[in-house]
């Protein structure tokens, strides 16, 4: 992904957390200002457009215009996500940080349970929300935990031991 270096790419998603499954894609988050959006689309089309499954789409995600590029490289599905905000402020990155903190607090048992739920077809954020007994929109709810200290998060996770009843 050296071609995208000017867009400050960061890995996101499941792979950095070791909760990926065989169906997981590799996420790359990029900062793409509106003035550079066309250049970003052109660069990815030029570099990766010949790869299997290549497609570019435009969406409004969390109120922000976003470019989403998908393709397959050597059997791995990739999603390159570009938004006009720093990658560390994008919801996908923020989710990953919160999820990492929860996994640190919950230990290997939590990591394995998240992977088990994902193997059953559950998406990542809903799986975390189910284990934490959080209702409502799981994507929004997880972000309510991002300002907790490690000790607070540890206590929160401890109050929700893993059980198959959720």
mmCIF file of N, CA and C in Angstrom, residues 19-20 38 56 66 121 125 131 140 144 152 156 158 162:
data_model
loop_
_atom_site.group_PDB
_atom_site.id
_atom_site.type_symbol
_atom_site.label_atom_id
_atom_site.label_comp_id
_atom_site.label_asym_id
_atom_site.label_seq_id
_atom_site.Cartn_x
_atom_site.Cartn_y
_atom_site.Cartn_z
ATOM 1 N N UNK A 19 -8.502 -11.153 15.927
ATOM 2 C CA UNK A 19 -9.855 -11.708 16.033
ATOM 3 C C UNK A 19 -10.425 -11.945 14.634
ATOM 4 N N UNK A 20 -9.540 -11.998 13.653
ATOM 5 C CA UNK A 20 -9.974 -12.216 12.286
ATOM 6 C C UNK A 20 -10.364 -13.671 12.086
ATOM 7 N N UNK A 38 -10.594 12.689 -5.755
ATOM 8 C CA UNK A 38 -10.489 12.175 -7.125
ATOM 9 C C UNK A 38 -9.102 11.568 -7.374
ATOM 10 N N UNK A 56 -15.070 0.500 -6.588
ATOM 11 C CA UNK A 56 -15.024 1.744 -5.813
ATOM 12 C C UNK A 56 -16.455 2.191 -5.589
ATOM 13 N N UNK A 66 -17.345 9.380 2.149
ATOM 14 C CA UNK A 66 -16.317 8.348 2.248
ATOM 15 C C UNK A 66 -16.159 7.603 0.930
ATOM 16 N N UNK A 121 -21.097 -15.996 12.463
ATOM 17 C CA UNK A 121 -21.680 -15.033 11.550
ATOM 18 C C UNK A 121 -21.953 -13.666 12.146
ATOM 19 N N UNK A 125 -18.554 -5.602 16.103
ATOM 20 C CA UNK A 125 -19.096 -4.703 17.121
ATOM 21 C C UNK A 125 -20.308 -5.305 17.815
ATOM 22 N N UNK A 131 -21.389 -9.500 24.389
ATOM 23 C CA UNK A 131 -20.634 -9.953 25.563
ATOM 24 C C UNK A 131 -20.665 -8.941 26.705
ATOM 25 N N UNK A 140 -22.297 2.657 18.004
ATOM 26 C CA UNK A 140 -22.295 3.858 18.839
ATOM 27 C C UNK A 140 -21.975 3.509 20.290
ATOM 28 N N UNK A 144 -18.898 4.715 23.512
ATOM 29 C CA UNK A 144 -19.118 5.320 24.829
ATOM 30 C C UNK A 144 -18.090 4.827 25.842
ATOM 31 N N UNK A 152 -11.050 1.232 34.877
ATOM 32 C CA UNK A 152 -12.507 1.281 34.735
ATOM 33 C C UNK A 152 -12.993 0.232 33.746
ATOM 34 N N UNK A 156 -15.420 -2.960 34.328
ATOM 35 C CA UNK A 156 -16.615 -3.125 33.495
ATOM 36 C C UNK A 156 -16.648 -4.521 32.879
ATOM 37 N N UNK A 158 -15.059 -7.150 33.944
ATOM 38 C CA UNK A 158 -15.186 -8.139 35.031
ATOM 39 C C UNK A 158 -16.646 -8.324 35.457
ATOM 40 N N UNK A 162 -17.881 -14.065 30.740
ATOM 41 C CA UNK A 162 -18.344 -14.768 29.540
ATOM 42 C C UNK A 162 -19.249 -15.914 29.949
#
